[in-house]
Tab-separated table of C-alpha atoms in Angstrom:
chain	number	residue	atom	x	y	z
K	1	UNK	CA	3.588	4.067	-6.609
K	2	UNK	CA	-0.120	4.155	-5.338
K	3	UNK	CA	-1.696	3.335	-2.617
K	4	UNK	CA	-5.060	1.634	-2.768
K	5	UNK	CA	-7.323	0.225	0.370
K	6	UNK	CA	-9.490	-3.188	0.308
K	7	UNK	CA	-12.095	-2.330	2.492
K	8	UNK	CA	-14.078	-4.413	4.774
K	9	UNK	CA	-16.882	-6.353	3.339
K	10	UNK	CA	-19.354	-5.001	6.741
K	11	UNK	CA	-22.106	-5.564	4.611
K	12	UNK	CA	-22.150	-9.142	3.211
K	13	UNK	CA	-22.314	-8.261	-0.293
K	14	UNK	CA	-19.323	-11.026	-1.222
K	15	UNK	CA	-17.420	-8.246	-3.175
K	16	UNK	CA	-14.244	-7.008	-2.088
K	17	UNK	CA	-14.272	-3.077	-2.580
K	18	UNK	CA	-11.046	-0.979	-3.169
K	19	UNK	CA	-10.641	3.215	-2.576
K	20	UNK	CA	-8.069	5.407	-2.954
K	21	UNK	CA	-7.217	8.696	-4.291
K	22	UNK	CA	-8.457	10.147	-6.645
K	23	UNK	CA	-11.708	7.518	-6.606
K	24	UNK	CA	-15.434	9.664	-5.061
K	25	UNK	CA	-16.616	5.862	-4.607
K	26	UNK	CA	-14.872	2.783	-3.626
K	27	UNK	CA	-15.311	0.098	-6.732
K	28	UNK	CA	-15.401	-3.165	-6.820
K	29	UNK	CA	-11.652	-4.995	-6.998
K	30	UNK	CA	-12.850	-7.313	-10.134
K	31	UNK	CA	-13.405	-3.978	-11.881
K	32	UNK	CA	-10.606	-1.994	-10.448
K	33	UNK	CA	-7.694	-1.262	-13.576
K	34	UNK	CA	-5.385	-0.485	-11.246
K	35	UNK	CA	-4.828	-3.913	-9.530
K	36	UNK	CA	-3.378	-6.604	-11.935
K	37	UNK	CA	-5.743	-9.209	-10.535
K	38	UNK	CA	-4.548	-11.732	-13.547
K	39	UNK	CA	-0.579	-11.605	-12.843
K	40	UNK	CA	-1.183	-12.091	-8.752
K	41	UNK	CA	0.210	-15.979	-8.438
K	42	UNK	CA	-2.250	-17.748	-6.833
K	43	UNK	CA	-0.079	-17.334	-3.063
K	44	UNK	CA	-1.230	-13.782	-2.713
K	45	UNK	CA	-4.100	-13.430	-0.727
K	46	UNK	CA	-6.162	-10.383	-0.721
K	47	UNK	CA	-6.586	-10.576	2.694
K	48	UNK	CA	-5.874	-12.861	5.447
K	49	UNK	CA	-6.125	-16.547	4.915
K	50	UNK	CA	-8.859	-18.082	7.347
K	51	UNK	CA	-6.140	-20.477	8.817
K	52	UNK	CA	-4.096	-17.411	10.010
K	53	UNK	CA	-6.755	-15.664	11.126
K	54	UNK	CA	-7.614	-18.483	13.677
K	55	UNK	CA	-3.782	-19.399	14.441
K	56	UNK	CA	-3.311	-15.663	15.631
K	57	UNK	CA	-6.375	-14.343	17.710
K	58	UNK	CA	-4.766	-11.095	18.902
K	59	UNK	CA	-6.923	-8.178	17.143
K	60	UNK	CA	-4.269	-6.443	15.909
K	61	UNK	CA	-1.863	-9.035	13.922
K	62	UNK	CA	-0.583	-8.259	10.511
K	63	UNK	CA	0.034	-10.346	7.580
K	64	UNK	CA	2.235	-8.865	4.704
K	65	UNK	CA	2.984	-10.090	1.489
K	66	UNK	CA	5.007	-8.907	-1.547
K	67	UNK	CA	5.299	-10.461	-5.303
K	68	UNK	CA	7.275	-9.241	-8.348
K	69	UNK	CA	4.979	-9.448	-11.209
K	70	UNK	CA	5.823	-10.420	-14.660
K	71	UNK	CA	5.383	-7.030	-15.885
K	72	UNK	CA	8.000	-6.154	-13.746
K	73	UNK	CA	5.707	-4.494	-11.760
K	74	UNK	CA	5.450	-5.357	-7.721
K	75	UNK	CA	2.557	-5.551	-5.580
K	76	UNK	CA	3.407	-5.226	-1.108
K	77	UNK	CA	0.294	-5.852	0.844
K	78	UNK	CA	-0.617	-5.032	4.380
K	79	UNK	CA	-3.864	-6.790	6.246
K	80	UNK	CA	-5.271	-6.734	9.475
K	81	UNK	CA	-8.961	-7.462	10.883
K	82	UNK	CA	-11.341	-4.555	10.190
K	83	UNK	CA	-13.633	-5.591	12.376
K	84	UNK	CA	-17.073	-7.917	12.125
K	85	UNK	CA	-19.883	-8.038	9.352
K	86	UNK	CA	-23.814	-8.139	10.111
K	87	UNK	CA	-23.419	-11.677	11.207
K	88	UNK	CA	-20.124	-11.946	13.613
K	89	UNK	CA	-18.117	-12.406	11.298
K	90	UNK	CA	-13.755	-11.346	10.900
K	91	UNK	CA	-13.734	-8.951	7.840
K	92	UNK	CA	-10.311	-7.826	6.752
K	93	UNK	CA	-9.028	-4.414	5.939
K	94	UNK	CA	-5.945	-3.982	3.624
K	95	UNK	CA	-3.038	-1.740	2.075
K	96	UNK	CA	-1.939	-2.365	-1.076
K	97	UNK	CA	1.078	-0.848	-2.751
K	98	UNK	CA	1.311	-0.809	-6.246
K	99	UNK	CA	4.891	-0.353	-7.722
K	100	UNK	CA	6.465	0.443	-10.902
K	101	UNK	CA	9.609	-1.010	-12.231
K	102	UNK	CA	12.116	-0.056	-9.986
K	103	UNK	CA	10.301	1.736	-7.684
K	104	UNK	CA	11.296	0.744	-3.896
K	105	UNK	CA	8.529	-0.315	-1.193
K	106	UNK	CA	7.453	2.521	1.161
K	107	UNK	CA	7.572	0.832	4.704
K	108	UNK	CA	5.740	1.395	7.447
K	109	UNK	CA	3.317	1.958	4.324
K	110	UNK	CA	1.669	5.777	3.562
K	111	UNK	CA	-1.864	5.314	3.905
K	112	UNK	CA	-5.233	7.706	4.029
K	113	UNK	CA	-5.195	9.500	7.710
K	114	UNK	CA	-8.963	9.942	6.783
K	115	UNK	CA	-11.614	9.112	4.346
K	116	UNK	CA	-14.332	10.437	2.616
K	117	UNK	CA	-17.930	10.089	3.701
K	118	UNK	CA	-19.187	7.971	0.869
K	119	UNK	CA	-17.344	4.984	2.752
K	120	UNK	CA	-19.277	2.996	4.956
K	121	UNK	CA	-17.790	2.410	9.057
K	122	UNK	CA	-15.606	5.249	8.202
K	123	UNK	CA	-14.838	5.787	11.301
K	124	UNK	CA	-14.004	1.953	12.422
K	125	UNK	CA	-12.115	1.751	9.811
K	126	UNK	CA	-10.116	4.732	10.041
K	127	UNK	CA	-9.657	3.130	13.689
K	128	UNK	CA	-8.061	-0.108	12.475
K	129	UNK	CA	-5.778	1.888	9.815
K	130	UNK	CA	-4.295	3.805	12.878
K	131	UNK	CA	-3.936	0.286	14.425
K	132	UNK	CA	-1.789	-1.294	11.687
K	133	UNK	CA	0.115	1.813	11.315
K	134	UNK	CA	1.249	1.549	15.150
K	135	UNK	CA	1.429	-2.250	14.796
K	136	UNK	CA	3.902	-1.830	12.035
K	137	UNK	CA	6.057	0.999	13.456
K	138	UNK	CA	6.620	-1.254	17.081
K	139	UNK	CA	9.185	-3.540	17.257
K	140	UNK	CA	7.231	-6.616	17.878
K	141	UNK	CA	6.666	-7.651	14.280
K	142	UNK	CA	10.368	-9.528	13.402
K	143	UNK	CA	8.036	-11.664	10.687
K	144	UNK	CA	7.202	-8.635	8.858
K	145	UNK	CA	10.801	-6.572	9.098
K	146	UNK	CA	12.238	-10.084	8.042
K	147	UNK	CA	10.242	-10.273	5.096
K	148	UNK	CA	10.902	-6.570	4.013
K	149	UNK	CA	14.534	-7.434	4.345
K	150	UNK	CA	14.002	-10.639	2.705
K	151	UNK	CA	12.692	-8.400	-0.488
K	152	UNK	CA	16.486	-6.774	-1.370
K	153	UNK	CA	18.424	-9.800	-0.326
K	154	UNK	CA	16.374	-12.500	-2.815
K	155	UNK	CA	16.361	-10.311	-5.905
K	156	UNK	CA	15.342	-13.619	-7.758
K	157	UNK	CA	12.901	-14.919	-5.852
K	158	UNK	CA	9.377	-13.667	-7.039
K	159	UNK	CA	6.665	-14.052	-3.758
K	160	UNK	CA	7.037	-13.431	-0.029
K	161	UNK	CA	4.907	-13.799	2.944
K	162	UNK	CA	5.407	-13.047	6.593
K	163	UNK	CA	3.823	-16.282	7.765
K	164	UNK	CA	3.402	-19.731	6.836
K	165	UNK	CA	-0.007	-20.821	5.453
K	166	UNK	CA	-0.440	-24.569	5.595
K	167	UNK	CA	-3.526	-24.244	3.853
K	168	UNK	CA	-2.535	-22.534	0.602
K	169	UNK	CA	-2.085	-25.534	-2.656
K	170	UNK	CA	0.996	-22.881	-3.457
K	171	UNK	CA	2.899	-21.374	-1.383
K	172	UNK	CA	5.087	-18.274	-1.203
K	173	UNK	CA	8.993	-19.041	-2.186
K	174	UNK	CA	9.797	-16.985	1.019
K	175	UNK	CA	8.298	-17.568	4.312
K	176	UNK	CA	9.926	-17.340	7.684
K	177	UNK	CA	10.313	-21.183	8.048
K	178	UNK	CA	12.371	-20.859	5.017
K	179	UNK	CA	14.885	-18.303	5.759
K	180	UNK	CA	15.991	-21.046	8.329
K	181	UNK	CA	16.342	-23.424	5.495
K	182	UNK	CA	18.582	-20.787	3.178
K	183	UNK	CA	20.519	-19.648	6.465
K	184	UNK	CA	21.286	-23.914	6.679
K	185	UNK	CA	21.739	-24.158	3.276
K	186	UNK	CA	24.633	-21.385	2.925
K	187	UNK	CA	25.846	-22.510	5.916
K	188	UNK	CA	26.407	-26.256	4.680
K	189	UNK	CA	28.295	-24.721	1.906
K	190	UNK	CA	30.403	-22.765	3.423
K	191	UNK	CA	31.337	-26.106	5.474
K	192	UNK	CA	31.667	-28.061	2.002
K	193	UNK	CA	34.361	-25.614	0.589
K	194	UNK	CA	36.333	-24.828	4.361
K	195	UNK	CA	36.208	-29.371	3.620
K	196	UNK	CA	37.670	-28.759	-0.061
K	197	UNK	CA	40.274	-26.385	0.605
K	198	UNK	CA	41.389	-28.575	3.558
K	199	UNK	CA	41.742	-31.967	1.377
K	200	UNK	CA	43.591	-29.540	-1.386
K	201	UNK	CA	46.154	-28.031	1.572
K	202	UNK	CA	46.708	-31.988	2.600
C-alpha cells in the first residue's frame, strides 16, 4: 500500500501536484509512476467535483471514492477543501491509497502528521489533514462508512462514491442513492420466491 497526497493548487499553476514518502519534492500527478492515471474510469475524480463542492458548503465535508482497477490493483481516495488560491478560489486537498492485489483499505486512512519544508502552505495544509482525519473518525459521515462497507459486500462491482454527482457523463456503479435501489431490489426477490413457494404449497 502507499499513501500519496494531491496537494492544493494555492498557486494557480493548473497542475495538480502529488508528495509522499520517500519524494524531497512534490511532482506533478501527469508525471507521477505511481498513480495509474490511464486505468482510473473516467468517475474518479481527483478531487471534488465542482457540483459537490457547491451542494455541501460546510468546510470540512469529505468525498471518498474507491475503484478496482483492471490490473487488479485498487485506488481509495479521500478529499476535502484545502483552502483558497491567489484569487478566492476552493482548492482541494486529497489522500490517495494505492493498493496491491489483495491488499485491504486502511480506514480512517494513515496519512503524513507533518511535511517537509519544500511544500508550499505547509502549515494550512497540515491544518486541513488534521481536519479530515477528525472528520473521518466522528460518526457523522454514514455516506462514507456506507461506502467502505459497500467495498466487501459488492466484490463485483468495480467504482464507488460516497455521493451522487449529477454532473459526471459516468457515474460510479455504487452511490448512496443506489444502495436503496439494491436493498429494493433483494427485497422484491425475496417477495417473488416467499410468492413461488406459496403457489407450489397450494
Amino acid at each position: 500500500m502507499k499513501c500519496l497526497l494531491l496537494l492544493p493548487d494555492f498557486y494557480q499553476s493548473g497542475e495538480i501536484n502529488v508528495w509522499g514518502d520517500g519524494m524531497s519534492l512534490p511532482m506533478p500527478v501527469s508525471v507521477c509512476k505511481d498513480i495509474p492515471l490511464r486505468e482510473l474510469p473516467d468517475c474518479f475524480v481527483l478531487g471534488i467535483p465542482e457540483s459537490l463542492l457547491r451542494a455541501n458548503i460546510e468546510q470540512d465535508f469529505v468525498y471518498a471514492q474507491y475503484v478496482r482497477l483492471d490490473s487488479k490493483r485498487s485506488v481509495l481516495s479521500f478529499s476535502i477543501r484545502g483552502g483558497n488560491d491567489k484569487s478566492g478560489r476552493t482548492v482541494v486537498l486529497t489522500i490517495l491509497q494505492l493498493l496491491d492485489e489483495g491488499e485491504p483499505l486502511i480506514f480512517p486512512p494513515e496519512a503524513p502528521s507533518s511535511l517537509p519544508d519544500s511544500i508550499g502552505e505547509k502549515n494550512t495544509i497540515e491544518n486541513r489533514i488534521g481536519a479530515m482525519m477528525k472528520s473521518l473518525q466522528s460518526d457523522s459521515l454514514s455516506n462514507i462508512k456506507d461506502m467502505i462497507s459497500a467495498v466487501d459486500k459488492y466484490p463485483k462491482l468495480r467504482s464507488f462514491a460516497s455521493e451522487h454527482v449529477d454532473s459526471l457523463a459516468q457515474k460510479p456503479q455504487w452511490t448512496p442513492d443506489k444502495k436503496k435501489e439494491y436493498s429494493f431490489m433483494i427485497g422484491f426477490l425475496v417477495a417473488l420466491l416467499l410468492l413461488a413457494i406459496l403457489a407450489i404449497e397450494l
